[in-house]
XYZ file of C-alpha atoms in Angstrom:
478
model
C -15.660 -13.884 -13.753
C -15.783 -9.972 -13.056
C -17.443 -7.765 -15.681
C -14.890 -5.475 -16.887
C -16.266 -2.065 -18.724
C -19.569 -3.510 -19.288
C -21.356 -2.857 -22.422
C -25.136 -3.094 -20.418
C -25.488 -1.396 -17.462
C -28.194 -3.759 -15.059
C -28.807 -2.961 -11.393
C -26.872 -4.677 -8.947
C -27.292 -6.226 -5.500
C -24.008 -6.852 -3.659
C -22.929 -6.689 0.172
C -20.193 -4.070 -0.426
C -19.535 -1.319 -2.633
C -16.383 -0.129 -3.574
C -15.966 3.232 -5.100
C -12.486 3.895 -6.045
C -10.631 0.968 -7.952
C -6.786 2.405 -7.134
C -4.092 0.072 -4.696
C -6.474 0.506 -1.819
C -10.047 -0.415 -3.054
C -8.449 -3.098 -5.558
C -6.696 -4.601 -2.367
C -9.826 -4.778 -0.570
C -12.003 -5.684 -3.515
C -9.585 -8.785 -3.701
C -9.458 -9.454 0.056
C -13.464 -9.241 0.226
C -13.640 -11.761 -3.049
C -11.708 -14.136 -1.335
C -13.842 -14.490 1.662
C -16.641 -15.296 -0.806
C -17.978 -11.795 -0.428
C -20.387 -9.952 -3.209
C -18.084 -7.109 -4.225
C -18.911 -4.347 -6.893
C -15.930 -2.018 -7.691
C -17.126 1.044 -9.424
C -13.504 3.089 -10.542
C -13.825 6.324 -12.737
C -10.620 6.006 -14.699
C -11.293 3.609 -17.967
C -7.902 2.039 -16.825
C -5.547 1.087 -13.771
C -3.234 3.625 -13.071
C -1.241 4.556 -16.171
C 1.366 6.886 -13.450
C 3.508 4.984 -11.462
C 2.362 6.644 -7.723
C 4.207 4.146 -4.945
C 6.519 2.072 -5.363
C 8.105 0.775 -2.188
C 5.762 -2.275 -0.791
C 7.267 -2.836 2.518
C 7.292 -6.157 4.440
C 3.985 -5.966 6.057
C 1.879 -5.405 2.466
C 4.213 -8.530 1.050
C 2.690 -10.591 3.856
C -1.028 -9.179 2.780
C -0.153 -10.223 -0.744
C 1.477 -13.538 -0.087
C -1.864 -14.326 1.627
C -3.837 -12.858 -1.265
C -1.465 -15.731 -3.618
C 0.323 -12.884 -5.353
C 3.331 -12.436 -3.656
C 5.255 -13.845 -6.978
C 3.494 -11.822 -9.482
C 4.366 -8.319 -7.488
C 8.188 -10.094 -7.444
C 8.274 -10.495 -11.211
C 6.807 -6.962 -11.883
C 9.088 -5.297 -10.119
C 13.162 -5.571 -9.250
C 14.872 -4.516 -6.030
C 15.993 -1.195 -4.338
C 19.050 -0.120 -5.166
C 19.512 3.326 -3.641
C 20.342 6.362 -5.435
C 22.923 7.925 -6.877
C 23.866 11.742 -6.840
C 25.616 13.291 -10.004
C 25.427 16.274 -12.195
C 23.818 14.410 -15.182
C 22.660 10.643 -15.605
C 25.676 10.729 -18.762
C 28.391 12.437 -15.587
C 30.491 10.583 -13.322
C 28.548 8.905 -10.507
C 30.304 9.296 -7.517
C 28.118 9.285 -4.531
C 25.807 6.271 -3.833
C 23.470 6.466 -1.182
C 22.197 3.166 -0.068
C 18.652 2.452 0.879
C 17.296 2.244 4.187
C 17.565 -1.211 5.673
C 14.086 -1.473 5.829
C 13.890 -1.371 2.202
C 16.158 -3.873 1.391
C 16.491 -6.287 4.071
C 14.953 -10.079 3.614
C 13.734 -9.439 7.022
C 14.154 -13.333 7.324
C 14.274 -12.880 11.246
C 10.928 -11.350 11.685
C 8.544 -12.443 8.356
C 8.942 -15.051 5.290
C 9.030 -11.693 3.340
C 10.789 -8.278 2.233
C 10.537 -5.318 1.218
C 10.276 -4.559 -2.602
C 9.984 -1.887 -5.561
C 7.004 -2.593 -7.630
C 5.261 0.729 -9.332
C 1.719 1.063 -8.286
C 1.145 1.059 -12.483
C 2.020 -2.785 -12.012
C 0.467 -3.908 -9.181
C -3.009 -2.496 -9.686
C -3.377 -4.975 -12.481
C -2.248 -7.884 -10.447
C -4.555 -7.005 -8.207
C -7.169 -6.594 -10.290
C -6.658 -9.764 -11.982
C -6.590 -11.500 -8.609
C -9.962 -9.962 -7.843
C -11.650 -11.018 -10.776
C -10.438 -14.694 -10.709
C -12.295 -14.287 -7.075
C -15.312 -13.086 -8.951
C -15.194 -9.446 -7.926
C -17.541 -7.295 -10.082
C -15.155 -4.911 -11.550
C -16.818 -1.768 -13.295
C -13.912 0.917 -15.135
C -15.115 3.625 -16.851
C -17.988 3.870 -13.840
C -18.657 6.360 -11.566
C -20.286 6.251 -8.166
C -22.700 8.819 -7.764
C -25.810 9.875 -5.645
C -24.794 7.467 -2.506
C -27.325 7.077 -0.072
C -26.334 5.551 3.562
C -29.268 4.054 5.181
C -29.651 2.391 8.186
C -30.238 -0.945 6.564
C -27.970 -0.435 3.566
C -26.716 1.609 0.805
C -27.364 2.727 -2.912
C -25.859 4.533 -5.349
C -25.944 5.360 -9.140
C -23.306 3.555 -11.217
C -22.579 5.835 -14.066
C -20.776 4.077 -16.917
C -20.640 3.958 -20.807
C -23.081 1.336 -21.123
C -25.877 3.857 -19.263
C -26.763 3.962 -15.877
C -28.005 1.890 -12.948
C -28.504 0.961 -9.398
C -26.385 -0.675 -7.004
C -27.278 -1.786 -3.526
C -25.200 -2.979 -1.012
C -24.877 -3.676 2.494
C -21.844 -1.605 3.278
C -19.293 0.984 1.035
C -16.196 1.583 1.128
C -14.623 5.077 0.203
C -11.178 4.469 -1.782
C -11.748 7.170 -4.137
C -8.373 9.058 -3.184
C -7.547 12.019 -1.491
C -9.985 14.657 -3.157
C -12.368 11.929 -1.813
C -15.773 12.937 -3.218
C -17.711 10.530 -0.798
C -15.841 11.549 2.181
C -16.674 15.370 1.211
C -20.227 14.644 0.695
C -20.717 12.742 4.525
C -19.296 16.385 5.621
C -16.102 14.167 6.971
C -13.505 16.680 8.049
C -9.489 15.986 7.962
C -7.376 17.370 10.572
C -3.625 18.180 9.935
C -1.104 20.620 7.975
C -0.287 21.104 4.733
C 3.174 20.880 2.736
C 4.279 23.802 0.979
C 5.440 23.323 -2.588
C 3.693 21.316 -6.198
C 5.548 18.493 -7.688
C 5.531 17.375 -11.200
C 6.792 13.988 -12.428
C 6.473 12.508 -16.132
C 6.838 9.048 -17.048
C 8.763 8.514 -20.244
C 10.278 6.145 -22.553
C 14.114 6.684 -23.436
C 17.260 4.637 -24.823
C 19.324 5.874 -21.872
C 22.143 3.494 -22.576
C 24.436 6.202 -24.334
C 24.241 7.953 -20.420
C 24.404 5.097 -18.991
C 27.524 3.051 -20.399
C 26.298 0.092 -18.456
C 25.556 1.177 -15.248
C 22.852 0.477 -13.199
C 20.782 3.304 -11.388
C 17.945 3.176 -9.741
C 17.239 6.591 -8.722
C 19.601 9.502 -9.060
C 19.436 13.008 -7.861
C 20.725 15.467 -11.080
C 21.629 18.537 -9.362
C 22.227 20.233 -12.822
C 18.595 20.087 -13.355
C 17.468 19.907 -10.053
C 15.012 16.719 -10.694
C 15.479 13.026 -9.722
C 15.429 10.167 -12.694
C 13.780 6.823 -11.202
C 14.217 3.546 -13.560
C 10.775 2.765 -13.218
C 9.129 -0.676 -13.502
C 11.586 -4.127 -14.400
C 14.759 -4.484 -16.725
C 12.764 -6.527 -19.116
C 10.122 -3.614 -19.701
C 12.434 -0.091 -18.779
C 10.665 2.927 -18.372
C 11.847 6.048 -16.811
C 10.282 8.612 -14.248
C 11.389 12.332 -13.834
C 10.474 14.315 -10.579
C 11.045 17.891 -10.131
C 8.869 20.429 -8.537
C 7.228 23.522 -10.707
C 8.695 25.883 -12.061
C 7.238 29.849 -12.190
C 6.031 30.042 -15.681
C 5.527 26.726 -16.447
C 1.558 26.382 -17.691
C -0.093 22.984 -18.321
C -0.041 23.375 -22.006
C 2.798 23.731 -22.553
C 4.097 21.273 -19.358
C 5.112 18.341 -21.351
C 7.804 20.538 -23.604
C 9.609 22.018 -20.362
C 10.263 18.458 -18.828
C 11.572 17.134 -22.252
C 14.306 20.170 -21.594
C 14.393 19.259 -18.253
C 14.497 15.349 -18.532
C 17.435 16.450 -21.330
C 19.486 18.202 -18.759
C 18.912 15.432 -16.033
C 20.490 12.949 -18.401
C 23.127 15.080 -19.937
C 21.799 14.304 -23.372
C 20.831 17.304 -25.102
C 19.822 15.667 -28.576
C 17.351 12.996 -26.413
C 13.700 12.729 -27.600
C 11.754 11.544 -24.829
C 8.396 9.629 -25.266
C 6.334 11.193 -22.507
C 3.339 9.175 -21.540
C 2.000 10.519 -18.756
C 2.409 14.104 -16.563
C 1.308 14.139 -13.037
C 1.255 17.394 -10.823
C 0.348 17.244 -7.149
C 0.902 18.678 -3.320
C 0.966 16.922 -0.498
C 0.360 17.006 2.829
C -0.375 15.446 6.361
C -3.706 14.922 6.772
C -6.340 12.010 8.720
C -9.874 12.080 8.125
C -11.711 12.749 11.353
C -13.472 9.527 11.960
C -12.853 6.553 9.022
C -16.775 5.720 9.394
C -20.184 6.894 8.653
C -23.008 4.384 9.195
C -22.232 1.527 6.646
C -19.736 3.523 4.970
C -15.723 2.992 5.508
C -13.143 5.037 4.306
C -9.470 3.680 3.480
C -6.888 4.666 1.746
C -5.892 8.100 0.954
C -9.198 9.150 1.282
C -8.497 8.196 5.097
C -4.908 9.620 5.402
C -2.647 11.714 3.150
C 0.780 11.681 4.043
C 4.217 12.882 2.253
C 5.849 9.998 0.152
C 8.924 10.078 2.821
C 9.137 6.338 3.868
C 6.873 5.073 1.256
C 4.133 4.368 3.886
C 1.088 6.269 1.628
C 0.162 3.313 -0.424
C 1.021 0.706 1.799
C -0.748 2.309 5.041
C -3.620 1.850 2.308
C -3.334 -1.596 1.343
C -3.390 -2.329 5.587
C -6.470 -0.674 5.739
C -7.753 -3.189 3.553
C -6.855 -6.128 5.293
C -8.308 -5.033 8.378
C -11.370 -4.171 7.069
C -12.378 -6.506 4.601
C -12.497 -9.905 7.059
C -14.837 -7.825 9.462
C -17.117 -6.519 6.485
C -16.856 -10.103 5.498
C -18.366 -11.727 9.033
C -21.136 -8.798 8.911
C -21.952 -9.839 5.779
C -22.335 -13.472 6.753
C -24.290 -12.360 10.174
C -20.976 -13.770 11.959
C -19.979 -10.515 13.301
C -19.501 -10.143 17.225
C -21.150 -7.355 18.424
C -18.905 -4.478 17.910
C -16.656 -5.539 15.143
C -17.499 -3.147 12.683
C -16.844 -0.212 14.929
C -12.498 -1.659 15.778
C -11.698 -0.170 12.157
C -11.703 3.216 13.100
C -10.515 2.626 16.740
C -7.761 0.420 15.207
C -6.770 2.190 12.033
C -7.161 5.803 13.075
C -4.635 6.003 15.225
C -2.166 4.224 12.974
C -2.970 6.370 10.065
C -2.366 9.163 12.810
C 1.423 7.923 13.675
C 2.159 6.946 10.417
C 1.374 10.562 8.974
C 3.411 11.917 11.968
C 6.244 9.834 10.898
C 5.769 10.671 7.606
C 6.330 14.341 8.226
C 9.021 13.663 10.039
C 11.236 12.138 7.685
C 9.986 14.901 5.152
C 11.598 17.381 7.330
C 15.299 15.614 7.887
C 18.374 16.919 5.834
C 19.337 14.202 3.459
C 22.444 11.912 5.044
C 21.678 13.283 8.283
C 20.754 11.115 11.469
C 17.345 10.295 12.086
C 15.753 12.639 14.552
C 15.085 11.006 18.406
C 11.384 10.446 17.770
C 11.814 8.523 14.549
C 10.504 5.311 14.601
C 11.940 2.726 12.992
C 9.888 1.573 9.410
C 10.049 -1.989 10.166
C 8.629 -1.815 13.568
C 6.286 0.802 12.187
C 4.454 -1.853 9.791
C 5.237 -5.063 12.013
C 4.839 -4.045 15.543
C 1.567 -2.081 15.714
C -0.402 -2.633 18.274
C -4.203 -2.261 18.540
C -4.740 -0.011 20.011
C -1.791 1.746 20.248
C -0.449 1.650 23.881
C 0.228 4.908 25.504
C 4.096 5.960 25.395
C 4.767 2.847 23.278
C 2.655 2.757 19.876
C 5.064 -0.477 18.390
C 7.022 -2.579 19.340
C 9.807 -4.743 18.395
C 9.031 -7.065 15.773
C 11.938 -9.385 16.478
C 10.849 -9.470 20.792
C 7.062 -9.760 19.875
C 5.177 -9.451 22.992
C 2.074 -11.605 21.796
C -0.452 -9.829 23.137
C -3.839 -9.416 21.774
C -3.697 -7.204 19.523
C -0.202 -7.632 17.672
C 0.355 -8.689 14.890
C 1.315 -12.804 15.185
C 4.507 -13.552 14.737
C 6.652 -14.854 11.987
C 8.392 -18.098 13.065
C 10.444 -20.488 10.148
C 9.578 -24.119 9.985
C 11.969 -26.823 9.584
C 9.957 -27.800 6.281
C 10.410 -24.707 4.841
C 7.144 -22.543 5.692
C 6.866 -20.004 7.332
C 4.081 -20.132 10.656
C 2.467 -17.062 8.817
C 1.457 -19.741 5.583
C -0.800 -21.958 7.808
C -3.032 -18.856 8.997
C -6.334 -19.245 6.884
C -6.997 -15.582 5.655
C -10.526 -16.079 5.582
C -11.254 -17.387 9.334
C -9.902 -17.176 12.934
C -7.069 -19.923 13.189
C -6.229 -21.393 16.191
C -2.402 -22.025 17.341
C -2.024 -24.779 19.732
C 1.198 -25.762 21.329
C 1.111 -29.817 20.187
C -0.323 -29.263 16.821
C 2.996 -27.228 15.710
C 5.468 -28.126 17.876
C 8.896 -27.080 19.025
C 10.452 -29.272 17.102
C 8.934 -28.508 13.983
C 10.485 -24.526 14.420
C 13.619 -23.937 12.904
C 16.593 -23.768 15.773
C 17.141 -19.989 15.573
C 13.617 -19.305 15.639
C 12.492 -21.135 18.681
C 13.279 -18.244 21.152
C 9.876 -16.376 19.540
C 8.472 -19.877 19.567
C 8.670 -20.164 22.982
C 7.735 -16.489 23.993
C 4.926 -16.640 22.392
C 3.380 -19.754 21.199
C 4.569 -22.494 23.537
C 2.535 -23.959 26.092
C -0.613 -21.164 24.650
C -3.762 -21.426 22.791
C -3.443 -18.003 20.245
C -6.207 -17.598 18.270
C -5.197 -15.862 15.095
C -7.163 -13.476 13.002
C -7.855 -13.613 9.780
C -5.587 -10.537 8.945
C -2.668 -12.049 10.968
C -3.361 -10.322 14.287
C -3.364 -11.793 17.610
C -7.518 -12.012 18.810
C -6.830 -14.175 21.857
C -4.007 -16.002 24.034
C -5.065 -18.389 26.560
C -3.625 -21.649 28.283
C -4.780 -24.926 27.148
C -6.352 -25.813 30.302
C -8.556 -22.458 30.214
C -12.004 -22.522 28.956
């Protein structure tokens, strides 16, 4: 079992490193543990995150958790989207309802066994980290990473906790300490981009809204009187709220928690409210990629990778896919199984993602609420479903309901006629091999034997262990 907040700080030999214990490095200290992997995760914070961050987990990171066996745990700590609502006040009449995206909401049965979801980030960083330890993940809170050294046979660093200090070596890192990455700063790893004008400040808070309310169900609503949206943050059975506005001149951080209490007070229309604040975040954005996502036997994921606006919802999840592509290759190195090579397809792979998805990111940060998406929008589902690696010139995705099969896509979701999906008999922790015979035609559900046949039938595809396509070849071929 994982040592949480250890009392006795002891060196520490493990193959990787994690320094950063938010969605991204708890997602790949989870993903490494269940390859069998010797994972340390060294996080700064004495807790998870106490701020709710993300909260869309789109199709593709629902996959990488219903291979992780969480899947259910992320559904039961979090509810579906619901769109948002634009009023005056919370307490006013509510007559426009915007409803979410389709990519949000939709089952996606057609094209994976999952969908999309809102879970907070506050919730699933302790699922994760759960899952982790029952892999027996070395989980260190209240630590800091500091001094890193990367050699050409390994790295060490200086774990700095309450329990004193000591030494950790490891084969490889990984970087997931956030967007003011220290790590990444200290390799002299440069980030290309622009920035977004403008600060934004959100508080999470605990209210009896019901008087506002009057049984009616919001998810989000935009309060133009106070110029600030109110998100219902985490489940029904455990409501807490969210307010995000931006900053106001005058407003110092002192004094920050009394001005939103007067403005969560006019976003509800309750003037007499007394709002529990628990936790005040202020940030900026931007859109931003790290110049190369590797230094030696170092690996950067996360947002200390890419920073993007939360448009689209892509930040944390573009994260979590990081993880998964880098954790089964760290996992072979570690075991002396990797093909020459392998280490070095992160960055060729995942850069250029992180690049498009920032793009689109930006994108959507720029279009007028209600208005049409713009020509050179790409659609979010085939965004996180039909990558390709490496992106092909003039056509980066492609259509996750045609799949093309190719190396390099992701493998596609077919429904079996005992319930399963083809995505549940991929082993996460090894190459699996898909041969026409051993799943059959007739073992596909009816509507789904189209993508059967375009893909799988009459083909050897090997599968990797993070879902993608490594090989396609006829069963009479070598």
């Amino acid at each position: 079992m994982a040592a949480l907040m250890a009392d006795v700080m002891a060196d520490v030999e493990a193959d990787v490193l994690v320094a950063g214990g938010g969605l991204a490095g708890l997602a790949a200290a989870a993903l490494l543990a269940l390859h069998g992997t010797r994972v340390v995760v060294a996080e700064r914070r004495p807790t998870t995150s106490l701020h709710p961050k993300a909260r869309l987990v789109n199709v593709r990171s629902m996959e990488i958790y219903r291979a992780l066996g969480v899947e259910r745990d992320v559904l039961e700590a979090g509810e579906p989207n619901a769109g948002f609502v634009v009023a005056d006040t919370l307490a006013g009449e509510h007559a426009t309802w915007v409803a979410p995206p389709p990519e949000e909401t939709s089952a996606a049965d057609d094209v994976s066994p999952c969908r999309p979801y809102s879970c907070d980030q506050q919730r699933i960083e302790p699922i994760l980290l759960r899952r982790a330890a029952e892999l027996g993940a070395d989980l260190r809170l209240a630590t800091a990473v500091e001094g890193l050294v990367v050699g050409g046979d390994g790295v060490s660093a200086r774990l700095c906790g309450k329990g004193g200090a000591a030494t950790v070596r490891a084969r490889y890192a990984i970087a997931a300490d956030g967007a003011r990455s220290a790590l990444r700063r200290q390799l002299g790893i440069g980030m290309h981009g622009e920035p977004v004008a403008g600060t934004a400040v959100s508080a999470l808070f605990r209210a009896d809204l019901g008087r506002a309310l009057r049984g009616r169900h919001v998810d989000a609503i935009l309060c133009r009187s106070a110029e600030a949206f109110l998100f219902a943050r985490g489940s029904p059975a455990d409501r807490t709220w969210q307010l995000g506005t931006h900053l106001r001149p005058g407003w110092d951080g002192a004094a920050l928690p009394g001005h939103l209490r007067d403005v969560v007070r006019a976003a509800t229309g309750l003037p007499d409210l007394r709002p529990a604040i628990e936790s005040v975040q202020t940030w900026t954005t931007g859109a931003w990629v790290a110049d190369r996502f590797r230094h030696g036997r170092l690996f950067l994921i996360g947002d200390a990778a890419h920073v993007m606006p939360p448009y689209g919802g892509f930040g944390g999840n573009t994260g979590v896919a990081d993880a998964h592509n880098l954790a089964w290759k760290l996992a072979a190195a570690c075991r002396g199984a990797e093909p020459a090579g392998l280490l070095d397809t992160y960055q060729s792979e995942r850069l250029p993602i992180a690049e498009l998805t920032v793009a689109q990111a930006l994108l959507r940060s720029r279009k007028t609420p209600g208005r049409p998406a713009p020509p050179d929008q790409v659609d979010a589902t085939a965004l996180v479903l039909g990558f390709r690696y490496p992106p092909a010139a003039g056509a980066p995705v492609e259509d996750p309901a045609a799949p093309s099969g190719e190396p390099g896509t992701r493998a596609p979701h077919v429904g079996l006629t005992d319930g399963r999906s083809l995505l549940d008999l991929f082993d996460p922790t090894a190459h699996t091999l898909v041969a026409d015979g051993e799943v059959s035609r007739a073992d596909v559900l009816p509507g789904h034997r189209a993508r059967w046949d375009a893909v799988y039938a009459g083909r050897r595809v090997l599968v990797r262990p993070d879902g993608v396509i490594a090989s396609v070849s006829s069963p009479g071929s070598g």
